[in-house]
Tab-separated table of C-alpha atoms and ligand atoms in Angstrom:
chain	number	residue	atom	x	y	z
A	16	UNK	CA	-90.477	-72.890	-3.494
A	17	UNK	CA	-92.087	-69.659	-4.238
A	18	UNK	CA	-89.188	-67.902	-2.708
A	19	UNK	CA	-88.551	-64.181	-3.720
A	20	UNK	CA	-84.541	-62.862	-3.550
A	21	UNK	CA	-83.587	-60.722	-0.782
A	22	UNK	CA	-83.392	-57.713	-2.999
A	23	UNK	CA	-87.243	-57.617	-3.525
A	24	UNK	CA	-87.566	-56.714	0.801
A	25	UNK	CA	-85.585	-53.626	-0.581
A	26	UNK	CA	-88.114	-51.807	-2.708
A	27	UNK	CA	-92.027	-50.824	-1.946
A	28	UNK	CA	-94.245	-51.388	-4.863
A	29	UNK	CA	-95.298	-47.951	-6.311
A	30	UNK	CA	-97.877	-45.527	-4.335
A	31	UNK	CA	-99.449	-44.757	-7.712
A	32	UNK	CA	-100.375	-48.358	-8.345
A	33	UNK	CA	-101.893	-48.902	-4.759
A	34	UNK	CA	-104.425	-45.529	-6.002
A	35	UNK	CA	-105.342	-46.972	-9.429
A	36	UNK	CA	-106.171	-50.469	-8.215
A	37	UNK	CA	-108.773	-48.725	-5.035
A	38	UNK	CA	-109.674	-46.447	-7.833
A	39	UNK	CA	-110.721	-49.301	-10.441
A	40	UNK	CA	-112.732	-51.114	-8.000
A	41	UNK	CA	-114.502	-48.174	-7.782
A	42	UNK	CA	-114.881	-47.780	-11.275
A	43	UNK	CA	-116.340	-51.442	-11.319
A	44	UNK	CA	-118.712	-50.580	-9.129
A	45	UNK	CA	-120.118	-47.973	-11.518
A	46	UNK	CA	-118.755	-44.519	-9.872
A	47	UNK	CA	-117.472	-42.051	-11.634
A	48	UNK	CA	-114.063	-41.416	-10.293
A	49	UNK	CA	-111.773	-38.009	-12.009
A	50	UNK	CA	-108.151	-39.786	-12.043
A	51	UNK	CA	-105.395	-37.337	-11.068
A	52	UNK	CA	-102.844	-39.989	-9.806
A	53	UNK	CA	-100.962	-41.027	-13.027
A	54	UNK	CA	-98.444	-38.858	-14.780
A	55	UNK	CA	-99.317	-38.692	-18.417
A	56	UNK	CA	-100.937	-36.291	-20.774
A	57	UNK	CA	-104.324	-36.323	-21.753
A	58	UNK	CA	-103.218	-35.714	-25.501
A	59	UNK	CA	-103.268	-37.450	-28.196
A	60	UNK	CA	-99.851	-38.582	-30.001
A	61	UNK	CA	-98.852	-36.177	-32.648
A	62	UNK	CA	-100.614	-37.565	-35.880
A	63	UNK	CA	-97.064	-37.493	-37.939
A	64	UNK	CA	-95.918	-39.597	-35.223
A	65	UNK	CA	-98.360	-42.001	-35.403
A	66	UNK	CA	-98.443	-42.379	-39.352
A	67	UNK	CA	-94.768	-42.853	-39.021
A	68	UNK	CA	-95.576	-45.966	-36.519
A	69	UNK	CA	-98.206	-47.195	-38.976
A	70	UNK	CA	-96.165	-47.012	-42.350
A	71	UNK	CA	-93.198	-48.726	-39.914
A	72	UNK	CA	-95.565	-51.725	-39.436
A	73	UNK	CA	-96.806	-51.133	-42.978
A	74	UNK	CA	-93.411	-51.834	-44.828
A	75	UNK	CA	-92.201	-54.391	-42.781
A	76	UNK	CA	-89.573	-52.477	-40.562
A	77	UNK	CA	-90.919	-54.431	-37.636
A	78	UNK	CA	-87.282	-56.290	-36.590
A	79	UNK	CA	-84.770	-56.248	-34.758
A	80	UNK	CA	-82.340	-53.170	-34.864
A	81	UNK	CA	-78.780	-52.796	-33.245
A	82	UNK	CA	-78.642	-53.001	-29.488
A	83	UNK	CA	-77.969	-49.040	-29.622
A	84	UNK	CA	-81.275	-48.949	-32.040
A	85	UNK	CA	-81.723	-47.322	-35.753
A	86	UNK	CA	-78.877	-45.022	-36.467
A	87	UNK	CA	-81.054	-42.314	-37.540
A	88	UNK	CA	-82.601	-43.044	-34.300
A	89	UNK	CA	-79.203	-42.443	-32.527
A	90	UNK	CA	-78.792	-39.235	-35.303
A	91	UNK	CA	-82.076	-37.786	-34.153
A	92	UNK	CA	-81.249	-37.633	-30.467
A	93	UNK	CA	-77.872	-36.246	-31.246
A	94	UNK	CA	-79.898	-33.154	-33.668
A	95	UNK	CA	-82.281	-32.874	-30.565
A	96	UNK	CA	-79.316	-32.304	-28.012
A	97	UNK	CA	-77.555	-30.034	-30.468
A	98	UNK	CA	-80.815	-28.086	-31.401
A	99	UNK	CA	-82.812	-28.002	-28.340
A	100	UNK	CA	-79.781	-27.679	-25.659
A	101	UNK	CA	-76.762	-26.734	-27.071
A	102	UNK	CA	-74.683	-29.664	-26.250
A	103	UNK	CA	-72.571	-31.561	-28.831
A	104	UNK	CA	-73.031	-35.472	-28.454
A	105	UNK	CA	-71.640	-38.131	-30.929
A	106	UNK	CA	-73.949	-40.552	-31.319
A	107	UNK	CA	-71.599	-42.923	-29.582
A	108	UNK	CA	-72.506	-41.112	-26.738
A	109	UNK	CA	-76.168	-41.703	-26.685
A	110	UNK	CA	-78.235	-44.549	-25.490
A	111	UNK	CA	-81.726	-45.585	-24.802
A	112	UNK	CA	-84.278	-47.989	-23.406
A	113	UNK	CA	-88.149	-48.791	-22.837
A	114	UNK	CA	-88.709	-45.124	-21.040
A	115	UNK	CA	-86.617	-43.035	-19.221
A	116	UNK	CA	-87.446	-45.192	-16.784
A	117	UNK	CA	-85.435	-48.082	-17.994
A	118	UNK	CA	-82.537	-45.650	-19.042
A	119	UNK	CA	-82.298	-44.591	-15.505
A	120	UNK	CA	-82.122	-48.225	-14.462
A	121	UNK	CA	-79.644	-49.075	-16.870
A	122	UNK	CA	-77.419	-45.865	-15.393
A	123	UNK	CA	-77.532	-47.422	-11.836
A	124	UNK	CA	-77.247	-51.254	-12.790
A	125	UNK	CA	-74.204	-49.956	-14.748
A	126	UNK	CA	-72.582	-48.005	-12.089
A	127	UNK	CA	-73.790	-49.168	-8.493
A	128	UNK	CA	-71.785	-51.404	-5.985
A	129	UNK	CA	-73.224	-52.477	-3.172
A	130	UNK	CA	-73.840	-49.968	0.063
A	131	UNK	CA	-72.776	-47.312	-3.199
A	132	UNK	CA	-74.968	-43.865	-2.103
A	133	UNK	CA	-77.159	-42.189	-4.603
A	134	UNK	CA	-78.190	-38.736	-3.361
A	135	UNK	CA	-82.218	-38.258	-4.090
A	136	UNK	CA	-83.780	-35.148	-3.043
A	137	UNK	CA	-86.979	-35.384	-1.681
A	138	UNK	CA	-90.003	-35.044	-2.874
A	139	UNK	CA	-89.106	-37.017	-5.552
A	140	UNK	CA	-90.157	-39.515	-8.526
A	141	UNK	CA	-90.989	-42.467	-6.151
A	142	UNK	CA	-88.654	-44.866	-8.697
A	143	UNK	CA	-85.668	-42.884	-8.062
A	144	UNK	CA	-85.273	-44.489	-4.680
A	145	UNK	CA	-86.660	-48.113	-5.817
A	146	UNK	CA	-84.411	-47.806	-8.627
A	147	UNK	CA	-81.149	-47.144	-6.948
A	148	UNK	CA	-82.131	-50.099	-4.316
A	149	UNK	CA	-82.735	-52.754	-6.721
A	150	UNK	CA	-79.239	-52.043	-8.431
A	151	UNK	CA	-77.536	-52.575	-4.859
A	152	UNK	CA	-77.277	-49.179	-3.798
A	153	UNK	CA	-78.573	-46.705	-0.744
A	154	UNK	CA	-80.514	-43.432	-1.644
A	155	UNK	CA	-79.705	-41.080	0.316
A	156	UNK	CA	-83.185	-38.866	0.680
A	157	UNK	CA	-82.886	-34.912	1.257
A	158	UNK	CA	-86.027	-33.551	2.169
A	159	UNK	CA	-86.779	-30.205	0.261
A	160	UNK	CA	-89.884	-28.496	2.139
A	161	UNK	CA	-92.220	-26.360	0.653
A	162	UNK	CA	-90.803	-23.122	2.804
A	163	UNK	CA	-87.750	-23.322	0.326
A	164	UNK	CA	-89.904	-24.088	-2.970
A	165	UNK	CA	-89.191	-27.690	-2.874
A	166	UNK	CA	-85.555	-27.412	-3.990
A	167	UNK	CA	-82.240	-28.480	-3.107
A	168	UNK	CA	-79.841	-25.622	-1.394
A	169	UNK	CA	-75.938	-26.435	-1.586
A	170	UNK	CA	-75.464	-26.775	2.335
A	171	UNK	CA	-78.356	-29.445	2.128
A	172	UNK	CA	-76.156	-30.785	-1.026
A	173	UNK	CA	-73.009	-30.909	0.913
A	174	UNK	CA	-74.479	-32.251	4.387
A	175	UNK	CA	-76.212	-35.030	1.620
A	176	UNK	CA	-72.202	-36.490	-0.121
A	177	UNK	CA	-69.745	-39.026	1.619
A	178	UNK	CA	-66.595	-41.026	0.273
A	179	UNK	CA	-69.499	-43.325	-1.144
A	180	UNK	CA	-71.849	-41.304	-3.128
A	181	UNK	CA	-71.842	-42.137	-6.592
A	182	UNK	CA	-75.115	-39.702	-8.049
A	183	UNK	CA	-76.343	-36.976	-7.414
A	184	UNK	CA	-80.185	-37.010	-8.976
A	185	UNK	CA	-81.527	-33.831	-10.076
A	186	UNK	CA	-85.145	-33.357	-11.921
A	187	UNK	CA	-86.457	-30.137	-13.568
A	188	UNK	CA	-89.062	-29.257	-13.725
A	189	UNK	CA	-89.516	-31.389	-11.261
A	190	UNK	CA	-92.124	-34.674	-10.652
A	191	UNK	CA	-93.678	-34.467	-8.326
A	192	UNK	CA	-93.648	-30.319	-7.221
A	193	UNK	CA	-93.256	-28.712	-10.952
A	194	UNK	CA	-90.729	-26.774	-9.199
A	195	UNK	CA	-87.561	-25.900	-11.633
A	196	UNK	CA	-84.033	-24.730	-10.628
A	197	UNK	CA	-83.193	-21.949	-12.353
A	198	UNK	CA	-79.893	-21.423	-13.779
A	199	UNK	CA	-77.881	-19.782	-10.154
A	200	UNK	CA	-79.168	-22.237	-8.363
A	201	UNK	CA	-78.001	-24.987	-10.279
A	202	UNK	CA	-74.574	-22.932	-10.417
A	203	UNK	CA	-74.846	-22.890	-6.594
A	204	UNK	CA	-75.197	-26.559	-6.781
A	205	UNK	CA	-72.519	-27.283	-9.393
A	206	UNK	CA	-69.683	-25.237	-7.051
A	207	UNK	CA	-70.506	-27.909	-4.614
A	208	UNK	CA	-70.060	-30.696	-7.385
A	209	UNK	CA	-66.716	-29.052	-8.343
A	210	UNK	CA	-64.995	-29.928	-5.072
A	211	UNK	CA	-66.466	-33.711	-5.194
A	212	UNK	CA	-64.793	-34.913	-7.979
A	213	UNK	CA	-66.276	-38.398	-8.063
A	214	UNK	CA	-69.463	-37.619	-7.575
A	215	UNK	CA	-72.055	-38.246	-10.878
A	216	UNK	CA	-74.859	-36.332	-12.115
A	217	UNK	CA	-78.001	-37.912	-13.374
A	218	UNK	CA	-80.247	-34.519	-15.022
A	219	UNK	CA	-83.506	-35.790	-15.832
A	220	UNK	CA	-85.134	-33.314	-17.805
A	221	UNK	CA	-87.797	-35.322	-19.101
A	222	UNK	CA	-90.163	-32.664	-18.628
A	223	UNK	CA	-87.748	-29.913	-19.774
A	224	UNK	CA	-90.480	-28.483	-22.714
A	225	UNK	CA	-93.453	-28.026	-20.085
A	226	UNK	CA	-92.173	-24.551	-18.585
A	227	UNK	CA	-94.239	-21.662	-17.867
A	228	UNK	CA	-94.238	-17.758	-17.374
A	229	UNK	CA	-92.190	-17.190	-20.202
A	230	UNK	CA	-89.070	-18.892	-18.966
A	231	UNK	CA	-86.237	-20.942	-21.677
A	232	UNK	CA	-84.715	-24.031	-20.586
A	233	UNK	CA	-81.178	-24.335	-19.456
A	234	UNK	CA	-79.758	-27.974	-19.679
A	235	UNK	CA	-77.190	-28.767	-16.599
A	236	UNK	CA	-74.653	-30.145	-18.779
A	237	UNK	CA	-74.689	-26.926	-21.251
A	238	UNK	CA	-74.878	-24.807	-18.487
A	239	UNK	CA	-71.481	-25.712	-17.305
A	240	UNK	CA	-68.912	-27.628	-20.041
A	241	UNK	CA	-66.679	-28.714	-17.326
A	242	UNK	CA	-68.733	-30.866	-15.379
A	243	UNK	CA	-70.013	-32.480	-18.930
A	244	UNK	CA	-67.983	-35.729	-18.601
A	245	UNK	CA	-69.701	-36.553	-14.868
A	246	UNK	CA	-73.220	-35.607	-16.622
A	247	UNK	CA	-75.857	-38.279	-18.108
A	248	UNK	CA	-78.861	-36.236	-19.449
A	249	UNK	CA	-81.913	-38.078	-19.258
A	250	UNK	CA	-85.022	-37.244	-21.624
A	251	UNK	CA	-87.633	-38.937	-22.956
A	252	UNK	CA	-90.448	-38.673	-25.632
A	253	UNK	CA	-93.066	-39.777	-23.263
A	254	UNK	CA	-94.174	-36.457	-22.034
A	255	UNK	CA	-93.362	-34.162	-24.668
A	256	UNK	CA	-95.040	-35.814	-27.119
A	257	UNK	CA	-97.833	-37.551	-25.460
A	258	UNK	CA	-96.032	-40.966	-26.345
A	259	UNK	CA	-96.259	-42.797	-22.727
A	260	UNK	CA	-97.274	-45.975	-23.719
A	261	UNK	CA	-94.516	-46.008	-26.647
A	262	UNK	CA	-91.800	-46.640	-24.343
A	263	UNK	CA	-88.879	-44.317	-25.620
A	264	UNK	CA	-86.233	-42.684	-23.308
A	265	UNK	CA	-82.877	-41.766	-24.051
A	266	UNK	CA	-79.911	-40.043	-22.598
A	267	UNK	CA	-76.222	-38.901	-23.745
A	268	UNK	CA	-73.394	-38.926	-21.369
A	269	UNK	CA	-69.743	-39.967	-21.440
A	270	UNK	CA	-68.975	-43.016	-23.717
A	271	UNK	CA	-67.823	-45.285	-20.989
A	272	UNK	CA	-70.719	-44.973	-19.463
A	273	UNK	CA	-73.047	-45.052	-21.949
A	274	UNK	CA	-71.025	-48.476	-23.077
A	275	UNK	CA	-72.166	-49.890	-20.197
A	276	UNK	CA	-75.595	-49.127	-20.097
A	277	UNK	CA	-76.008	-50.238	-23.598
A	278	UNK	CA	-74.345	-53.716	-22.371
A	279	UNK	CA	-76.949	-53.478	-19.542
A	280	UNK	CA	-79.959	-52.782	-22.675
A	281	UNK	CA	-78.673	-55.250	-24.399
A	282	UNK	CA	-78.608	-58.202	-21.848
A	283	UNK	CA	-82.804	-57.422	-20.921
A	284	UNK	CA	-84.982	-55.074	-23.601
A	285	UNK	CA	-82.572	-55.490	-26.020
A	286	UNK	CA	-83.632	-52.382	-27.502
A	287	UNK	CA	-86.896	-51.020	-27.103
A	288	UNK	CA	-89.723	-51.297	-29.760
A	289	UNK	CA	-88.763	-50.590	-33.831
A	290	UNK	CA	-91.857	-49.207	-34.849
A	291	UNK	CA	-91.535	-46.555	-31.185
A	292	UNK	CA	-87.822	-46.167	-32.791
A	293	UNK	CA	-89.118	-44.634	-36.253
A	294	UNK	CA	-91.907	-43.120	-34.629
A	295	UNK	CA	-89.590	-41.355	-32.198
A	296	UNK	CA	-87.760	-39.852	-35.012
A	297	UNK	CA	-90.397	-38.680	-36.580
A	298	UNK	CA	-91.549	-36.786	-33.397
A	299	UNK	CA	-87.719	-35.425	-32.696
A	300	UNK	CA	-87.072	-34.250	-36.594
A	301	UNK	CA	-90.969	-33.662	-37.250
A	302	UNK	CA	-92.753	-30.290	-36.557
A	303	UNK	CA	-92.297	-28.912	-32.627
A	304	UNK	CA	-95.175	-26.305	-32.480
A	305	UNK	CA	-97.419	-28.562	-30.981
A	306	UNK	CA	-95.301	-29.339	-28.151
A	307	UNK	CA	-95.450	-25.562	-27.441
A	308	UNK	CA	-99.330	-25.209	-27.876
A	309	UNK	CA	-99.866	-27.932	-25.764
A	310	UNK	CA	-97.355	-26.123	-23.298
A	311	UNK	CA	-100.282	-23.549	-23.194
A	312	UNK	CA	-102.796	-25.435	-22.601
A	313	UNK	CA	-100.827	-26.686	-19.261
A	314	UNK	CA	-100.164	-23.411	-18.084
A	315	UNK	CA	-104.162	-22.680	-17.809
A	316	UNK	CA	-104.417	-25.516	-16.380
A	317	UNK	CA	-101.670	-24.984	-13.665
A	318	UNK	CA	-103.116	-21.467	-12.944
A	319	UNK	CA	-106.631	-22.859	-12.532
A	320	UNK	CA	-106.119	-25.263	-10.328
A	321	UNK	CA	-103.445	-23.730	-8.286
A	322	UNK	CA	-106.750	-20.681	-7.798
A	323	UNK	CA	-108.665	-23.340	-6.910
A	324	UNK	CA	-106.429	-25.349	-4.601
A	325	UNK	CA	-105.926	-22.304	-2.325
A	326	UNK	CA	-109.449	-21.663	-2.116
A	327	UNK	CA	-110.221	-24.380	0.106
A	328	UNK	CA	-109.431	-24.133	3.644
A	329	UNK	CA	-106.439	-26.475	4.897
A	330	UNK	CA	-104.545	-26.431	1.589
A	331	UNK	CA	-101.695	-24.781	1.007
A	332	UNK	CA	-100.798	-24.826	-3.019
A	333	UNK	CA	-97.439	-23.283	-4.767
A	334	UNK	CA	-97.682	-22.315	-8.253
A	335	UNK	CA	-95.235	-24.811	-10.059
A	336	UNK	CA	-92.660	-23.661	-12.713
A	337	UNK	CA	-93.018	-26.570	-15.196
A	338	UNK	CA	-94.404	-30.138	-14.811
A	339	UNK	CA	-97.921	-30.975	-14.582
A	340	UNK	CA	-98.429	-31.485	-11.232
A	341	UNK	CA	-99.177	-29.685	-7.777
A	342	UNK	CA	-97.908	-30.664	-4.503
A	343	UNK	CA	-100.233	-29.046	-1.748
A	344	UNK	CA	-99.568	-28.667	2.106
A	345	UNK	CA	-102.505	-30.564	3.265
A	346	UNK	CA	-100.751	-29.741	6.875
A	347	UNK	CA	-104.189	-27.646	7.608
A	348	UNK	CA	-106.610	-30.918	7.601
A	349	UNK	CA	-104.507	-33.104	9.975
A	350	UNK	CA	-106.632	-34.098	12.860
A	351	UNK	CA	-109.767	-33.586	11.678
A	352	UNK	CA	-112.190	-36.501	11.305
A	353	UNK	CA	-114.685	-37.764	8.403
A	354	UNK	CA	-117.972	-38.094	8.564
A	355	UNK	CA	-117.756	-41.366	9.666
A	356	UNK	CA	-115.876	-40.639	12.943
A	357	UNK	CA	-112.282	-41.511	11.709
A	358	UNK	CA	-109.447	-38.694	12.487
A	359	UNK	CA	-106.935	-38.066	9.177
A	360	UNK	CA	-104.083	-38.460	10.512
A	361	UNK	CA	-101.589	-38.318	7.783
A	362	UNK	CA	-101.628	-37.712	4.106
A	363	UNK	CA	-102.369	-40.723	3.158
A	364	UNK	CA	-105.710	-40.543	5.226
A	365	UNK	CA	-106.269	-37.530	3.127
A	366	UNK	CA	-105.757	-39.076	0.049
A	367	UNK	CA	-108.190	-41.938	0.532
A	368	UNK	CA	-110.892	-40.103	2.344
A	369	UNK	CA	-110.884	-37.895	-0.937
A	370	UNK	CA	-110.881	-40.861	-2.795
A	371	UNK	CA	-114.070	-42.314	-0.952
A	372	UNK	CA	-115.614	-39.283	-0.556
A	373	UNK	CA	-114.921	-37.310	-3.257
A	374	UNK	CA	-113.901	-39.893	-5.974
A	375	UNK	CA	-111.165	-38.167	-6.913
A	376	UNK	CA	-108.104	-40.043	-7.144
A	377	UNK	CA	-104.181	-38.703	-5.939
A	378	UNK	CA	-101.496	-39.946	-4.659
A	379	UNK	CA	-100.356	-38.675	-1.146
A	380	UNK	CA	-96.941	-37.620	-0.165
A	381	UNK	CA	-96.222	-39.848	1.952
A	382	UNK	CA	-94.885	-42.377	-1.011
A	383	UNK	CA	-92.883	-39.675	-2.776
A	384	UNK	CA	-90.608	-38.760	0.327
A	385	UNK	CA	-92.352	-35.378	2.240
A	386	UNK	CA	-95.268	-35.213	4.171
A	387	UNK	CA	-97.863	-33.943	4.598
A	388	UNK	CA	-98.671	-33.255	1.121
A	389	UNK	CA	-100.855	-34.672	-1.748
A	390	UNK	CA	-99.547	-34.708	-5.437
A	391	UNK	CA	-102.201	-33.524	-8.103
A	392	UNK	CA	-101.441	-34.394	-12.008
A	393	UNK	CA	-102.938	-31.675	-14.053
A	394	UNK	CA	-102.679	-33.184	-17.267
A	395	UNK	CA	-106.704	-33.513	-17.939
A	396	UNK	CA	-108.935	-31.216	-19.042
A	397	UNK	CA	-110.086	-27.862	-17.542
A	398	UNK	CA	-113.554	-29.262	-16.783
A	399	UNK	CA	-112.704	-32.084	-15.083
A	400	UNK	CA	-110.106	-29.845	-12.976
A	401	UNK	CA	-113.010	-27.657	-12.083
A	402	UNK	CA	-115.222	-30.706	-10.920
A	403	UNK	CA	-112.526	-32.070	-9.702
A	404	UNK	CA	-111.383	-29.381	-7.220
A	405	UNK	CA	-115.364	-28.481	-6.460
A	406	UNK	CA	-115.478	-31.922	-5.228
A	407	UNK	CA	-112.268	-32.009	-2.934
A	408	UNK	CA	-113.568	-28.569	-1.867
A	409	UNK	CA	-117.388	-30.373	-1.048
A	410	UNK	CA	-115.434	-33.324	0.924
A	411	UNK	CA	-113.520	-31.381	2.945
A	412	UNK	CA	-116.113	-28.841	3.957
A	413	UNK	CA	-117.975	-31.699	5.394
A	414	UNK	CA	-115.097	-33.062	8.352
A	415	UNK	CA	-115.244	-31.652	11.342
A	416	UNK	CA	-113.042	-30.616	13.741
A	417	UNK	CA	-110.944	-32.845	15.825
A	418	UNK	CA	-110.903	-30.170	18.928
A	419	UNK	CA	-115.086	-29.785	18.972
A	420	UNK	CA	-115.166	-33.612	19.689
B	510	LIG	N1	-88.509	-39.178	-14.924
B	510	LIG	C1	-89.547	-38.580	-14.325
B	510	LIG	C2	-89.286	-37.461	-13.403
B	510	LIG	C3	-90.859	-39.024	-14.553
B	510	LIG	O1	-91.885	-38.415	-13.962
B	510	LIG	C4	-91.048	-40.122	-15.421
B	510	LIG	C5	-92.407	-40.663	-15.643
B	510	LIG	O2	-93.363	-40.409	-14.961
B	510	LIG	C6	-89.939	-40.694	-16.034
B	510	LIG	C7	-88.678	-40.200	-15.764
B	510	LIG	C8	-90.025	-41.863	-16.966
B	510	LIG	O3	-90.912	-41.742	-17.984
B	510	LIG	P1	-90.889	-42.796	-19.180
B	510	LIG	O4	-90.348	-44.065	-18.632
B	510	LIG	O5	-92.310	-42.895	-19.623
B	510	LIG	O6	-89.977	-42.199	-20.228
């Protein structure tokens, strides 16, 4: 009776949630756990942005809109294309959805057959893989050590496509390593998309404003015109402008395609929220310096705890590009055992001893596709990154060593 369909054997429910629910019943108990397992900034939304929501509920805009949501709406995304990345859109060439999230969903629903191969490299967004399963088809996972910064060469690329792959996903700066191809890479990569025709690119470049050391943002479909038609840019106001719980994503890409995600939008969300819709245009026409300053504010961040990181023994930390997040080798603490006798035997050991121990929660590697690593989200303040770290640095000072027993 309570039956489930097949599909749902195909997907693992997300290693971030299986963190926040050990970390809450900590919490209940009354301990004071420092939460760097979710993804989202600890700013505020932009004030404009939020008046813009209010006056929305205010004056009664609060209805439906068109399936391909308020035409300024569809206007602003086409300004922010043109302004912020160079690439000419008409806005019939533009969709979104409840998050990038559901935008990406809506790309495979659209496009997948069944056994269809979607090319994710690894470490990766753990709903890339989900994602691509649900809609029918098989991710294909490339594993991108740390040795080679976490990022995709073109022999791995070409080793990766067959007569089925439909996608090739690509994500910089990149969740969950902050790394970001720079522009010959990605050329590297695109001479190996030229000579596979068929082949589709999904760019999300959600966190495309969060860059550091000075570098400019170059989006794949601007860098090279030709492969512009096989492109579907995905971005999203969620981390840009501290707007995670609005639910806006959007993404332009040929109209065919885009058709058929909106058909996909339109048959479940419909569209997504109408007072997010004129508060998302407000934050893509309104002022943009605070997206820089809060840029800043990241980038101490990332050096701090990066310093900190590779100050404790057994952890291995690369300074990410972009992003908020580390992704240390935690290869150095394998084998050794807690306090209470048990060996760590894998990263997710790791993650929950620090969890216990430290009450610091993270979410291990093991769920985002390359071990042995832990993934970090720096997006809280500097203090509680010092305590933070000071505390993973206590924990692990107090296993021992699995040779002395
Ligand atoms: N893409 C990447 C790489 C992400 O990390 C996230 C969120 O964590 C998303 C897309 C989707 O974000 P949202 O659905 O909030 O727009």
């Amino acid at each position: 009776m309570n039956r489930v369909a097949q599909r749902m054997g195909r997907i693992n429910p997300s290693p971030i949630l299986a963190v926040v629910a050990r970390s809450a019943e900590l919490k209940a108990q009354g301990i004071d756990v420092i939460d760097l397992s979710i993804g989202e900034p600890d700013f505020e939304t932009p004030g404009n942005v939020k008046a813009a929501g209010i006056k929305a509920i205010q004056t009664g805009v609060t209805k439906y809109t068109a399936i391909t949501g308020l035409p300024d709406l569809r206007k602003a995304i086409v300004e922010k294309f043109k302004r912020e990345n160079g690439l000419d859109y008409g806005v019939h060439e533009i969709t979104h959805g409840c998050g990038g999230k559901q935008v990406i969903f809506n790309a495979m629903l659209a496009t997948l057959d069944e056994g269809d191969e979607v090319v994710v490299p690894a470490p990766y967004w753990a709903s890339y893989p989900d994602v691509v399963r649900l809609a029918g088809g098989r991710p294909v996972i490339v594993p991108c050590d740390q040795e080679a910064g976490f990022k995709l060469t073109p022999d791995q690329l070409v080793a990766a496509l067959g007569p089925k792959t439909r996608w090739l996903v690509l994500n910089s700066p990149s969740n969950p390593t902050g790394a970001v191809l720079e522009a010959d890479e990605l050329a590297a990569l695109a001479a190996v998309l030229r000579r596979y025709p068929d082949v589709m690119i999904l760019s999300d470049e959600i966190y495309e404003h969060i860059l550091y050391d000075g570098r400019s943002y170059a989006s794949f479909a601007a860098l090279f015109p030709d492969l512009r038609d096989r492109t579907l840019t995905i971005n999203g106001v969620s981390k840009a402008y501290s707007m995670t719980g609005w639910r806006l994503g959007y993404a332009a890409g040929p109209h065919s395609l885009i058709q058929a995600m909106n058909n996909v939008l339109g048959h479940t969300a419909t569209h997504t929220s109408t007072i997010t819709q004129y508060a998302a245009i407000e934050a893509l026409r309104g002022p943009q310096e605070i997206v820089v300053e809060r840029c800043r504010a990241f980038e101490r961040r990332r050096d701090l705890i990066v310093g900190l990181l590779n100050a404790i023994p057994g952890v291995r930390c690369l300074a990410p590009a972009g992003a908020f997040y580390v992704y240390p080798s935690i290869a150095g603490l394998l084998g050794m055992v807690r306090p209470d006798g048990r060996p760590l035997q894998n990263d997710q050991d790791v993650a929950l001893y620090l969890l216990e121990e430290a009450h610091v929660a993270i979410v291990h590697g093991g769920g985002l596709g390359l071990s042995p690593h832990l993934r970090l989200s720096y997006a809280v303040s500097e203090a509680m990154i010092q305590e933070a770290c000071q505390r993973i640095a206590a924990a692990i000072a107090r296993l021992g060593s699995g040779a002395r027993r």
